[in-house]
């Protein structure tokens, strides 16, 4: 009787609905190796996505902090450093603390009031945080699947070694031919 090791795989939206059940016990070593390889690739993709999401989260947090802390009436007319890229800043003067340009994606900028810009950035931060939580949950599932797959590979290898040992013992015990008189 084989033990089933069902594994729930999350769908693209991050739901943990059972889409695919894999019975690792029914797979041979070669198939287990391929499944493990596929799971590892998927886990790496998710880790890369998490890295990108963390980068986006940091950028939105920095932007929100700049809007909340720098865009105040008392800062109008003061010298500031204006970011042109992540590492290049140029000196400038803050003319209007009530309006900012916000990158809304794909190179489009929209002029917004400071309060609306802060709300927009907070929505983006919340969205990225939700996506990170979903990706982390999927990654945990992939790691669990890897662990089950590794355990099943170890079990199957141990079974094959046991069979080989039994065959060796059997062949050793039958080495002396029976002599008939």
CSV table of N, CA and C in Angstrom, one decimal:
chain,number,residue,atom,x,y,z
A,1,UNK,N,0.8,-1.2,0.0
A,1,UNK,CA,0.0,0.0,0.0
A,1,UNK,C,0.9,1.2,0.0
A,2,UNK,N,0.7,2.1,-1.0
A,2,UNK,CA,1.6,3.3,-1.1
A,2,UNK,C,0.9,4.4,-0.4
A,3,UNK,N,1.7,5.2,0.3
A,3,UNK,CA,1.2,6.4,1.0
A,3,UNK,C,1.2,7.5,0.0
A,4,UNK,N,0.1,8.3,0.1
A,4,UNK,CA,0.0,9.4,-0.8
A,4,UNK,C,0.5,10.6,-0.1
A,5,UNK,N,1.2,11.4,-0.9
A,5,UNK,CA,1.7,12.7,-0.3
A,5,UNK,C,1.1,13.8,-1.2
A,6,UNK,N,-0.2,14.1,-1.0
A,6,UNK,CA,-0.8,15.1,-1.8
A,6,UNK,C,-0.2,16.5,-1.4
A,7,UNK,N,0.0,17.3,-2.5
A,7,UNK,CA,0.5,18.6,-2.3
A,7,UNK,C,-0.4,19.6,-3.0
A,8,UNK,N,-0.8,20.6,-2.2
A,8,UNK,CA,-1.6,21.7,-2.8
A,8,UNK,C,-0.7,22.7,-3.5
A,9,UNK,N,-1.1,23.1,-4.7
A,9,UNK,CA,-0.3,24.1,-5.4
A,9,UNK,C,-1.2,25.3,-5.6
A,10,UNK,N,-0.7,26.5,-5.3
A,10,UNK,CA,-1.5,27.7,-5.4
A,10,UNK,C,-1.6,28.1,-6.9
A,11,UNK,N,-2.7,28.7,-7.2
A,11,UNK,CA,-2.9,29.2,-8.6
A,11,UNK,C,-2.2,30.6,-8.8
A,12,UNK,N,-2.3,31.1,-10.0
A,12,UNK,CA,-1.6,32.3,-10.3
A,12,UNK,C,-2.0,33.5,-9.4
A,13,UNK,N,-3.2,33.5,-8.9
A,13,UNK,CA,-3.7,34.6,-8.1
A,13,UNK,C,-3.3,34.5,-6.6
A,14,UNK,N,-2.6,33.4,-6.3
A,14,UNK,CA,-2.1,33.2,-5.0
A,14,UNK,C,-3.1,32.4,-4.1
A,15,UNK,N,-4.2,32.0,-4.6
A,15,UNK,CA,-5.2,31.2,-3.8
A,15,UNK,C,-4.5,29.9,-3.5
A,16,UNK,N,-4.9,29.3,-2.4
A,16,UNK,CA,-4.3,28.0,-2.0
A,16,UNK,C,-5.3,26.9,-2.3
A,17,UNK,N,-6.1,27.1,-3.3
A,17,UNK,CA,-7.1,26.1,-3.8
A,17,UNK,C,-6.3,24.9,-4.3
A,18,UNK,N,-6.8,23.7,-4.2
A,18,UNK,CA,-6.1,22.5,-4.7
A,18,UNK,C,-6.3,22.5,-6.2
A,19,UNK,N,-5.2,22.8,-6.9
A,19,UNK,CA,-5.3,22.7,-8.4
A,19,UNK,C,-4.7,21.4,-8.8
A,20,UNK,N,-3.6,21.0,-8.2
A,20,UNK,CA,-2.9,19.9,-8.7
A,20,UNK,C,-2.4,19.1,-7.5
A,21,UNK,N,-2.8,17.8,-7.5
A,21,UNK,CA,-2.3,16.9,-6.4
A,21,UNK,C,-1.3,16.0,-7.0
A,22,UNK,N,-0.2,15.9,-6.4
A,22,UNK,CA,0.9,15.1,-6.9
A,22,UNK,C,1.1,14.0,-5.9
A,23,UNK,N,1.1,12.7,-6.4
A,23,UNK,CA,1.3,11.6,-5.5
A,23,UNK,C,2.8,11.2,-5.8
A,24,UNK,N,3.7,11.7,-4.9
A,24,UNK,CA,5.1,11.5,-5.1
A,24,UNK,C,5.4,10.0,-5.0
A,25,UNK,N,4.7,9.2,-4.2
A,25,UNK,CA,5.0,7.8,-4.0
A,25,UNK,C,4.8,7.0,-5.2
A,26,UNK,N,3.9,7.5,-6.1
A,26,UNK,CA,3.7,6.7,-7.4
A,26,UNK,C,4.7,7.0,-8.5
A,27,UNK,N,5.6,8.0,-8.2
A,27,UNK,CA,6.6,8.3,-9.2
A,27,UNK,C,7.9,7.5,-9.0
A,28,UNK,N,8.6,7.2,-10.1
A,28,UNK,CA,9.9,6.6,-10.0
A,28,UNK,C,11.0,7.6,-9.7
A,29,UNK,N,12.2,7.2,-9.5
A,29,UNK,CA,13.3,8.1,-9.2
A,29,UNK,C,13.5,9.2,-10.3
A,30,UNK,N,13.5,8.8,-11.5
A,30,UNK,CA,13.7,9.7,-12.6
A,30,UNK,C,12.6,10.8,-12.6
A,31,UNK,N,11.4,10.4,-12.5
A,31,UNK,CA,10.2,11.3,-12.4
A,31,UNK,C,10.3,12.2,-11.2
A,32,UNK,N,10.7,11.7,-10.1
A,32,UNK,CA,10.9,12.5,-8.9
A,32,UNK,C,12.0,13.6,-9.1
A,33,UNK,N,13.1,13.2,-9.8
A,33,UNK,CA,14.1,14.1,-10.1
A,33,UNK,C,13.6,15.2,-11.0
A,34,UNK,N,12.8,14.9,-12.0
A,34,UNK,CA,12.3,15.9,-12.8
A,34,UNK,C,11.3,16.9,-12.1
A,35,UNK,N,10.5,16.3,-11.3
A,35,UNK,CA,9.5,17.1,-10.5
A,35,UNK,C,10.3,18.0,-9.6
A,36,UNK,N,11.3,17.5,-8.9
A,36,UNK,CA,12.1,18.3,-8.0
A,36,UNK,C,12.8,19.5,-8.7
A,37,UNK,N,13.3,19.2,-9.9
A,37,UNK,CA,13.9,20.2,-10.8
A,37,UNK,C,12.9,21.3,-11.1
A,38,UNK,N,11.7,20.9,-11.5
A,38,UNK,CA,10.7,21.8,-11.9
A,38,UNK,C,10.3,22.7,-10.7
A,39,UNK,N,10.1,22.1,-9.5
A,39,UNK,CA,9.8,22.8,-8.3
A,39,UNK,C,10.9,23.8,-7.9
A,40,UNK,N,12.1,23.4,-8.1
A,40,UNK,CA,13.2,24.3,-7.8
A,40,UNK,C,13.2,25.5,-8.7
A,41,UNK,N,13.0,25.3,-10.0
A,41,UNK,CA,12.9,26.4,-11.0
A,41,UNK,C,11.8,27.4,-10.6
A,42,UNK,N,10.6,26.8,-10.2
A,42,UNK,CA,9.5,27.6,-9.9
A,42,UNK,C,9.8,28.4,-8.6
A,43,UNK,N,10.5,27.8,-7.6
A,43,UNK,CA,10.8,28.5,-6.4
A,43,UNK,C,11.8,29.6,-6.7
A,44,UNK,N,12.8,29.4,-7.6
A,44,UNK,CA,13.7,30.5,-8.0
A,44,UNK,C,13.0,31.6,-8.6
A,45,UNK,N,12.0,31.3,-9.5
A,45,UNK,CA,11.3,32.4,-10.1
A,45,UNK,C,10.5,33.2,-9.1
A,46,UNK,N,9.9,32.5,-8.1
A,46,UNK,CA,9.2,33.2,-7.0
A,46,UNK,C,10.1,34.1,-6.2
A,47,UNK,N,11.3,33.5,-5.9
A,47,UNK,CA,12.3,34.3,-5.1
A,47,UNK,C,12.7,35.6,-5.9
A,48,UNK,N,12.9,35.4,-7.2
A,48,UNK,CA,13.2,36.6,-8.1
A,48,UNK,C,12.1,37.6,-8.0
A,49,UNK,N,10.9,37.2,-8.1
A,49,UNK,CA,9.7,38.1,-8.0
A,49,UNK,C,9.7,38.8,-6.7
A,50,UNK,N,10.0,38.0,-5.6
A,50,UNK,CA,10.0,38.6,-4.3
A,50,UNK,C,11.1,39.7,-4.2
A,51,UNK,N,12.2,39.5,-4.8
A,51,UNK,CA,13.3,40.5,-4.8
A,51,UNK,C,12.8,41.7,-5.5
A,52,UNK,N,12.2,41.6,-6.6
A,52,UNK,CA,11.6,42.7,-7.4
A,52,UNK,C,10.6,43.5,-6.6
A,53,UNK,N,9.7,42.7,-5.9
A,53,UNK,CA,8.7,43.3,-5.1
A,53,UNK,C,9.3,44.1,-3.9
A,54,UNK,N,10.3,43.5,-3.3
A,54,UNK,CA,11.0,44.2,-2.2
A,54,UNK,C,11.6,45.5,-2.7
A,55,UNK,N,12.2,45.5,-3.9
A,55,UNK,CA,12.8,46.7,-4.5
A,55,UNK,C,11.7,47.8,-4.7
A,56,UNK,N,10.6,47.3,-5.3
A,56,UNK,CA,9.5,48.3,-5.5
A,56,UNK,C,8.9,48.8,-4.2
A,57,UNK,N,8.8,47.9,-3.2
A,57,UNK,CA,8.3,48.4,-1.9
A,57,UNK,C,9.2,49.5,-1.3
A,58,UNK,N,10.5,49.2,-1.4
A,58,UNK,CA,11.5,50.2,-0.9
A,58,UNK,C,11.4,51.6,-1.6
A,59,UNK,N,11.2,51.5,-3.0
A,59,UNK,CA,11.1,52.7,-3.7
A,59,UNK,C,9.8,53.5,-3.3
A,60,UNK,N,8.7,52.8,-3.2
A,60,UNK,CA,7.5,53.4,-2.8
A,60,UNK,C,7.6,54.0,-1.4
A,61,UNK,N,8.2,53.3,-0.5
A,61,UNK,CA,8.4,53.8,0.9
A,61,UNK,C,9.2,55.0,0.9
A,62,UNK,N,10.3,55.0,0.1
A,62,UNK,CA,11.2,56.2,0.0
A,62,UNK,C,10.4,57.4,-0.6
A,63,UNK,N,9.6,57.2,-1.6
A,63,UNK,CA,8.8,58.2,-2.2
A,63,UNK,C,7.8,58.8,-1.2
A,64,UNK,N,7.1,57.9,-0.5
A,64,UNK,CA,6.1,58.3,0.5
A,64,UNK,C,6.8,59.1,1.6
A,65,UNK,N,7.9,58.7,2.0
A,65,UNK,CA,8.7,59.4,3.1
A,65,UNK,C,9.0,60.8,2.5
A,66,UNK,N,9.5,60.9,1.3
A,66,UNK,CA,9.8,62.2,0.7
A,66,UNK,C,8.6,63.1,0.6
A,67,UNK,N,7.5,62.6,0.2
A,67,UNK,CA,6.3,63.4,0.1
A,67,UNK,C,5.8,63.8,1.5
A,68,UNK,N,5.8,62.9,2.5
A,68,UNK,CA,5.3,63.3,3.8
A,68,UNK,C,6.3,64.2,4.6
A,69,UNK,N,7.6,64.0,4.4
A,69,UNK,CA,8.5,64.8,5.2
A,69,UNK,C,9.0,66.1,4.4
A,70,UNK,N,9.2,66.0,3.1
A,70,UNK,CA,9.8,67.1,2.4
A,70,UNK,C,8.8,68.1,1.8
A,71,UNK,N,7.6,67.7,1.6
A,71,UNK,CA,6.6,68.5,0.9
A,71,UNK,C,5.7,69.3,1.9
A,72,UNK,N,6.4,70.2,2.6
A,72,UNK,CA,5.7,71.0,3.6
A,72,UNK,C,5.9,72.5,3.3
A,73,UNK,N,4.9,73.2,3.7
A,73,UNK,CA,5.0,74.7,3.4
A,73,UNK,C,6.3,75.3,3.9
A,74,UNK,N,6.7,74.9,5.1
A,74,UNK,CA,8.0,75.5,5.6
A,74,UNK,C,9.2,75.2,4.8
A,75,UNK,N,9.1,74.2,3.9
A,75,UNK,CA,10.3,73.9,3.0
A,75,UNK,C,10.3,74.6,1.7
A,76,UNK,N,9.2,75.4,1.4
A,76,UNK,CA,9.2,76.1,0.1
A,76,UNK,C,10.3,77.1,0.1
A,77,UNK,N,11.0,77.2,-1.1
A,77,UNK,CA,12.1,78.1,-1.3
A,77,UNK,C,13.5,77.5,-0.8
A,78,UNK,N,13.5,76.4,-0.1
A,78,UNK,CA,14.7,75.8,0.4
A,78,UNK,C,15.4,75.0,-0.7
A,79,UNK,N,16.7,74.9,-0.5
A,79,UNK,CA,17.5,74.0,-1.4
A,79,UNK,C,17.2,72.5,-1.1
A,80,UNK,N,17.0,71.7,-2.1
A,80,UNK,CA,16.8,70.3,-2.0
A,80,UNK,C,17.6,69.6,-3.0
A,81,UNK,N,17.7,68.3,-2.8
A,81,UNK,CA,18.4,67.4,-3.8
A,81,UNK,C,17.2,66.7,-4.6
A,82,UNK,N,17.2,66.9,-5.9
A,82,UNK,CA,16.1,66.3,-6.7
A,82,UNK,C,16.7,65.0,-7.3
A,83,UNK,N,16.0,63.9,-7.1
A,83,UNK,CA,16.5,62.6,-7.6
A,83,UNK,C,16.2,62.5,-9.1
A,84,UNK,N,17.2,62.3,-9.9
A,84,UNK,CA,17.0,62.0,-11.3
A,84,UNK,C,17.0,60.5,-11.6
A,85,UNK,N,17.8,59.8,-10.9
A,85,UNK,CA,17.8,58.3,-10.9
A,85,UNK,C,18.0,57.9,-9.4
A,86,UNK,N,18.1,56.5,-9.2
A,86,UNK,CA,18.3,56.0,-7.9
A,86,UNK,C,19.6,56.5,-7.2
A,87,UNK,N,20.6,56.9,-8.1
A,87,UNK,CA,21.9,57.3,-7.5
A,87,UNK,C,22.3,58.7,-7.9
A,88,UNK,N,21.5,59.4,-8.7
A,88,UNK,CA,21.9,60.7,-9.2
A,88,UNK,C,20.9,61.7,-8.7
A,89,UNK,N,21.5,62.7,-8.0
A,89,UNK,CA,20.7,63.8,-7.5
A,89,UNK,C,21.3,65.1,-7.9
A,90,UNK,N,20.4,66.1,-8.2
A,90,UNK,CA,20.9,67.5,-8.6
A,90,UNK,C,20.2,68.5,-7.6
A,91,UNK,N,21.0,69.6,-7.4
A,91,UNK,CA,20.4,70.6,-6.5
A,91,UNK,C,19.2,71.3,-7.1
A,92,UNK,N,18.3,71.7,-6.3
A,92,UNK,CA,17.1,72.4,-6.8
A,92,UNK,C,16.5,73.2,-5.6
A,93,UNK,N,15.4,73.9,-6.0
A,93,UNK,CA,14.7,74.7,-4.9
A,93,UNK,C,13.2,74.2,-5.0
A,94,UNK,N,12.6,74.0,-3.9
A,94,UNK,CA,11.2,73.6,-3.8
A,94,UNK,C,10.4,74.8,-4.0
A,95,UNK,N,9.6,74.9,-5.1
A,95,UNK,CA,8.8,76.1,-5.4
A,95,UNK,C,7.4,75.9,-4.8
A,96,UNK,N,6.8,74.7,-4.9
A,96,UNK,CA,5.4,74.5,-4.5
A,96,UNK,C,5.4,73.2,-3.7
A,97,UNK,N,5.1,73.3,-2.4
A,97,UNK,CA,5.1,72.1,-1.6
A,97,UNK,C,3.8,71.3,-1.7
A,98,UNK,N,2.8,71.9,-2.4
A,98,UNK,CA,1.5,71.3,-2.5
A,98,UNK,C,1.3,70.4,-3.7
A,99,UNK,N,2.2,70.4,-4.7
A,99,UNK,CA,2.0,69.6,-5.9
A,99,UNK,C,3.3,68.9,-6.1
A,100,UNK,N,3.1,67.6,-6.6
A,100,UNK,CA,4.3,66.8,-6.9
A,100,UNK,C,4.0,66.0,-8.2
A,101,UNK,N,5.0,65.5,-8.8
A,101,UNK,CA,4.9,64.7,-10.0
A,101,UNK,C,5.1,63.2,-9.5
A,102,UNK,N,4.2,62.4,-9.8
A,102,UNK,CA,4.2,61.0,-9.4
A,102,UNK,C,4.3,60.1,-10.6
A,103,UNK,N,5.3,59.2,-10.6
A,103,UNK,CA,5.4,58.2,-11.6
A,103,UNK,C,4.3,57.1,-11.4
A,104,UNK,N,3.4,57.1,-12.3
A,104,UNK,CA,2.3,56.1,-12.2
A,104,UNK,C,2.5,54.8,-13.0
A,105,UNK,N,3.7,54.7,-13.6
A,105,UNK,CA,4.1,53.5,-14.3
A,105,UNK,C,4.3,53.7,-15.8
A,106,UNK,N,5.1,52.9,-16.3
A,106,UNK,CA,5.5,52.9,-17.8
A,106,UNK,C,5.9,54.3,-18.3
A,107,UNK,N,6.6,55.0,-17.4
A,107,UNK,CA,7.1,56.3,-17.8
A,107,UNK,C,6.1,57.5,-17.8
A,108,UNK,N,4.9,57.3,-17.3
A,108,UNK,CA,3.9,58.3,-17.2
A,108,UNK,C,3.9,59.0,-15.8
A,109,UNK,N,3.9,60.3,-15.8
A,109,UNK,CA,3.9,61.1,-14.6
A,109,UNK,C,2.7,61.9,-14.5
A,110,UNK,N,2.1,62.0,-13.3
A,110,UNK,CA,0.9,62.7,-13.1
A,110,UNK,C,1.2,63.7,-12.0
A,111,UNK,N,0.7,65.0,-12.2
A,111,UNK,CA,0.8,66.0,-11.1
A,111,UNK,C,-0.3,65.8,-10.1
A,112,UNK,N,0.0,65.7,-8.9
A,112,UNK,CA,-1.0,65.5,-7.8
A,112,UNK,C,-0.7,66.4,-6.6
A,113,UNK,N,-1.7,66.6,-5.9
A,113,UNK,CA,-1.5,67.3,-4.6
A,113,UNK,C,-0.7,66.4,-3.7
A,114,UNK,N,-0.1,66.9,-2.7
A,114,UNK,CA,0.8,66.1,-1.7
A,114,UNK,C,-0.1,65.1,-1.0
A,115,UNK,N,-1.2,65.4,-0.6
A,115,UNK,CA,-2.1,64.5,0.2
A,115,UNK,C,-2.5,63.4,-0.7
A,116,UNK,N,-3.0,63.7,-1.9
A,116,UNK,CA,-3.4,62.7,-2.9
A,116,UNK,C,-2.2,61.8,-3.3
A,117,UNK,N,-1.1,62.4,-3.5
A,117,UNK,CA,0.1,61.6,-3.8
A,117,UNK,C,0.5,60.6,-2.7
A,118,UNK,N,0.4,61.1,-1.4
A,118,UNK,CA,0.7,60.2,-0.3
A,118,UNK,C,-0.3,59.0,-0.3
A,119,UNK,N,-1.6,59.3,-0.5
A,119,UNK,CA,-2.6,58.3,-0.5
A,119,UNK,C,-2.3,57.3,-1.7
A,120,UNK,N,-1.9,57.8,-2.9
A,120,UNK,CA,-1.6,57.0,-4.0
A,120,UNK,C,-0.5,56.0,-3.7
A,121,UNK,N,0.6,56.6,-3.1
A,121,UNK,CA,1.8,55.8,-2.8
A,121,UNK,C,1.5,54.8,-1.7
A,122,UNK,N,0.6,55.1,-0.7
A,122,UNK,CA,0.3,54.2,0.3
A,122,UNK,C,-0.5,53.0,-0.3
A,123,UNK,N,-1.4,53.3,-1.3
A,123,UNK,CA,-2.2,52.2,-1.9
A,123,UNK,C,-1.2,51.3,-2.7
A,124,UNK,N,-0.2,51.9,-3.3
A,124,UNK,CA,0.8,51.1,-4.0
A,124,UNK,C,1.6,50.2,-3.0
A,125,UNK,N,2.0,50.8,-1.9
A,125,UNK,CA,2.7,50.0,-0.9
A,125,UNK,C,1.9,48.9,-0.4
A,126,UNK,N,0.6,49.1,-0.1
A,126,UNK,CA,-0.3,48.1,0.4
A,126,UNK,C,-0.5,47.0,-0.7
A,127,UNK,N,-0.6,47.4,-1.9
A,127,UNK,CA,-0.7,46.4,-3.0
A,127,UNK,C,0.5,45.5,-3.1
A,128,UNK,N,1.7,46.1,-3.0
A,128,UNK,CA,3.0,45.4,-3.1
A,128,UNK,C,3.1,44.5,-1.9
A,129,UNK,N,2.7,44.9,-0.7
A,129,UNK,CA,2.8,44.1,0.5
A,129,UNK,C,1.9,42.9,0.3
A,130,UNK,N,0.7,43.0,-0.2
A,130,UNK,CA,-0.2,41.9,-0.4
A,130,UNK,C,0.4,40.9,-1.4
A,131,UNK,N,0.9,41.4,-2.5
A,131,UNK,CA,1.6,40.5,-3.5
A,131,UNK,C,2.8,39.8,-2.9
A,132,UNK,N,3.5,40.5,-2.0
A,132,UNK,CA,4.6,39.8,-1.3
A,132,UNK,C,4.1,38.7,-0.4
A,133,UNK,N,3.1,38.9,0.3
A,133,UNK,CA,2.5,37.9,1.2
A,133,UNK,C,2.1,36.7,0.4
A,134,UNK,N,1.4,36.9,-0.8
A,134,UNK,CA,1.0,35.8,-1.6
A,134,UNK,C,2.2,35.1,-2.2
A,135,UNK,N,3.2,35.8,-2.6
A,135,UNK,CA,4.4,35.1,-3.2
A,135,UNK,C,5.1,34.3,-2.1
A,136,UNK,N,5.2,34.9,-0.9
A,136,UNK,CA,5.8,34.1,0.2
A,136,UNK,C,5.0,32.9,0.6
A,137,UNK,N,3.7,32.9,0.5
A,137,UNK,CA,2.9,31.7,0.8
A,137,UNK,C,3.2,30.7,-0.3
A,138,UNK,N,3.2,31.1,-1.5
A,138,UNK,CA,3.5,30.1,-2.6
A,138,UNK,C,4.9,29.6,-2.5
A,139,UNK,N,5.8,30.4,-2.1
A,139,UNK,CA,7.2,29.9,-1.9
A,139,UNK,C,7.3,28.9,-0.8
A,140,UNK,N,6.6,29.2,0.3
A,140,UNK,CA,6.5,28.2,1.4
A,140,UNK,C,6.0,26.8,0.9
A,141,UNK,N,5.0,26.9,0.0
A,141,UNK,CA,4.4,25.7,-0.5
A,141,UNK,C,5.4,24.9,-1.4
A,142,UNK,N,6.1,25.7,-2.2
A,142,UNK,CA,7.2,25.1,-3.0
A,142,UNK,C,8.3,24.5,-2.2
A,143,UNK,N,8.7,25.1,-1.1
A,143,UNK,CA,9.7,24.6,-0.3
A,143,UNK,C,9.2,23.3,0.4
A,144,UNK,N,7.9,23.3,0.8
A,144,UNK,CA,7.3,22.1,1.4
A,144,UNK,C,7.3,20.9,0.3
A,145,UNK,N,6.9,21.3,-0.9
A,145,UNK,CA,6.9,20.3,-2.0
A,145,UNK,C,8.3,19.7,-2.2
A,146,UNK,N,9.3,20.6,-2.2
A,146,UNK,CA,10.7,20.2,-2.3
A,146,UNK,C,11.1,19.2,-1.2
A,147,UNK,N,10.7,19.5,0.0
A,147,UNK,CA,11.0,18.7,1.1
A,147,UNK,C,10.4,17.3,1.0
A,148,UNK,N,9.1,17.3,0.6
A,148,UNK,CA,8.4,16.0,0.4
A,148,UNK,C,9.1,15.2,-0.7
A,149,UNK,N,9.4,15.9,-1.8
A,149,UNK,CA,10.1,15.2,-2.9
A,149,UNK,C,11.4,14.6,-2.5
A,150,UNK,N,12.2,15.4,-1.7
A,150,UNK,CA,13.5,14.9,-1.3
A,150,UNK,C,13.3,13.7,-0.3
A,151,UNK,N,12.4,13.8,0.5
A,151,UNK,CA,12.1,12.7,1.4
A,151,UNK,C,11.7,11.4,0.6
A,152,UNK,N,10.9,11.6,-0.4
A,152,UNK,CA,10.5,10.4,-1.2
A,152,UNK,C,11.7,9.9,-2.0
A,153,UNK,N,12.5,10.7,-2.5
A,153,UNK,CA,13.7,10.3,-3.2
A,153,UNK,C,14.6,9.5,-2.2
A,154,UNK,N,14.8,10.0,-1.0
A,154,UNK,CA,15.6,9.3,0.0
A,154,UNK,C,15.0,7.9,0.3
A,155,UNK,N,13.7,7.9,0.4
A,155,UNK,CA,13.0,6.6,0.7
A,155,UNK,C,13.1,5.6,-0.4
A,156,UNK,N,13.0,6.1,-1.6
A,156,UNK,CA,13.1,5.2,-2.8
A,156,UNK,C,14.5,4.7,-2.9
A,157,UNK,N,15.5,5.5,-2.7
A,157,UNK,CA,16.9,5.1,-2.8
A,157,UNK,C,17.2,4.1,-1.7
A,158,UNK,N,16.7,4.3,-0.5
A,158,UNK,CA,16.9,3.3,0.6
A,158,UNK,C,16.2,2.0,0.3
A,159,UNK,N,15.1,2.0,-0.3
A,159,UNK,CA,14.4,0.8,-0.7
A,159,UNK,C,15.2,0.0,-1.8
A,160,UNK,N,15.7,0.8,-2.8
A,160,UNK,CA,16.5,0.1,-3.8
A,160,UNK,C,17.8,-0.5,-3.2
A,161,UNK,N,18.4,0.2,-2.2
A,161,UNK,CA,19.6,-0.3,-1.6
A,161,UNK,C,19.3,-1.6,-0.8
A,162,UNK,N,18.1,-1.6,-0.2
A,162,UNK,CA,17.7,-2.8,0.6
A,162,UNK,C,17.5,-4.0,-0.3
A,163,UNK,N,16.8,-3.7,-1.5
A,163,UNK,CA,16.6,-4.8,-2.5
A,163,UNK,C,17.9,-5.3,-3.0
A,164,UNK,N,18.9,-4.4,-3.3
A,164,UNK,CA,20.2,-4.8,-3.8
A,164,UNK,C,20.9,-5.7,-2.7
A,165,UNK,N,20.8,-5.2,-1.4
A,165,UNK,CA,21.5,-6.0,-0.4
A,165,UNK,C,20.8,-7.4,-0.2
A,166,UNK,N,19.5,-7.5,-0.3
A,166,UNK,CA,18.9,-8.8,-0.3
A,166,UNK,C,19.3,-9.7,-1.4
A,167,UNK,N,19.4,-9.1,-2.6
A,167,UNK,CA,19.8,-9.9,-3.8
A,167,UNK,C,21.2,-10.4,-3.6
A,168,UNK,N,22.1,-9.5,-3.0
A,168,UNK,CA,23.5,-9.9,-2.8
A,168,UNK,C,23.5,-11.1,-1.8
A,169,UNK,N,22.8,-11.0,-0.7
A,169,UNK,CA,22.7,-12.0,0.3
A,169,UNK,C,22.2,-13.3,-0.3
A,170,UNK,N,21.2,-13.2,-1.1
A,170,UNK,CA,20.6,-14.4,-1.7
A,170,UNK,C,21.7,-15.1,-2.6
A,171,UNK,N,22.3,-14.3,-3.5
A,171,UNK,CA,23.3,-14.9,-4.4
A,171,UNK,C,24.5,-15.4,-3.6
A,172,UNK,N,24.9,-14.8,-2.5
A,172,UNK,CA,26.0,-15.4,-1.7
A,172,UNK,C,25.6,-16.7,-1.0
A,173,UNK,N,24.4,-16.8,-0.6
A,173,UNK,CA,23.9,-18.1,0.0
A,173,UNK,C,23.8,-19.2,-0.9
A,174,UNK,N,23.7,-19.0,-2.2
A,174,UNK,CA,23.5,-20.0,-3.2
A,174,UNK,C,24.8,-20.2,-4.0
A,175,UNK,N,25.9,-19.9,-3.5
A,175,UNK,CA,27.1,-20.0,-4.2
A,175,UNK,C,27.6,-21.5,-4.2
A,176,UNK,N,27.4,-22.2,-3.1
A,176,UNK,CA,27.9,-23.6,-3.1
A,176,UNK,C,26.9,-24.5,-3.8
A,177,UNK,N,27.3,-25.1,-4.9
A,177,UNK,CA,26.4,-26.0,-5.7
A,177,UNK,C,26.1,-27.3,-4.9
A,178,UNK,N,25.0,-27.8,-5.1
A,178,UNK,CA,24.6,-29.0,-4.4
A,178,UNK,C,25.2,-30.2,-5.2
A,179,UNK,N,25.9,-31.1,-4.5
A,179,UNK,CA,26.6,-32.2,-5.2
A,179,UNK,C,25.7,-33.4,-4.9
A,180,UNK,N,25.3,-34.0,-6.0
A,180,UNK,CA,24.5,-35.2,-5.8
A,180,UNK,C,25.3,-36.5,-5.9
A,181,UNK,N,25.0,-37.5,-5.2
A,181,UNK,CA,25.7,-38.8,-5.2
A,181,UNK,C,25.0,-39.8,-5.9
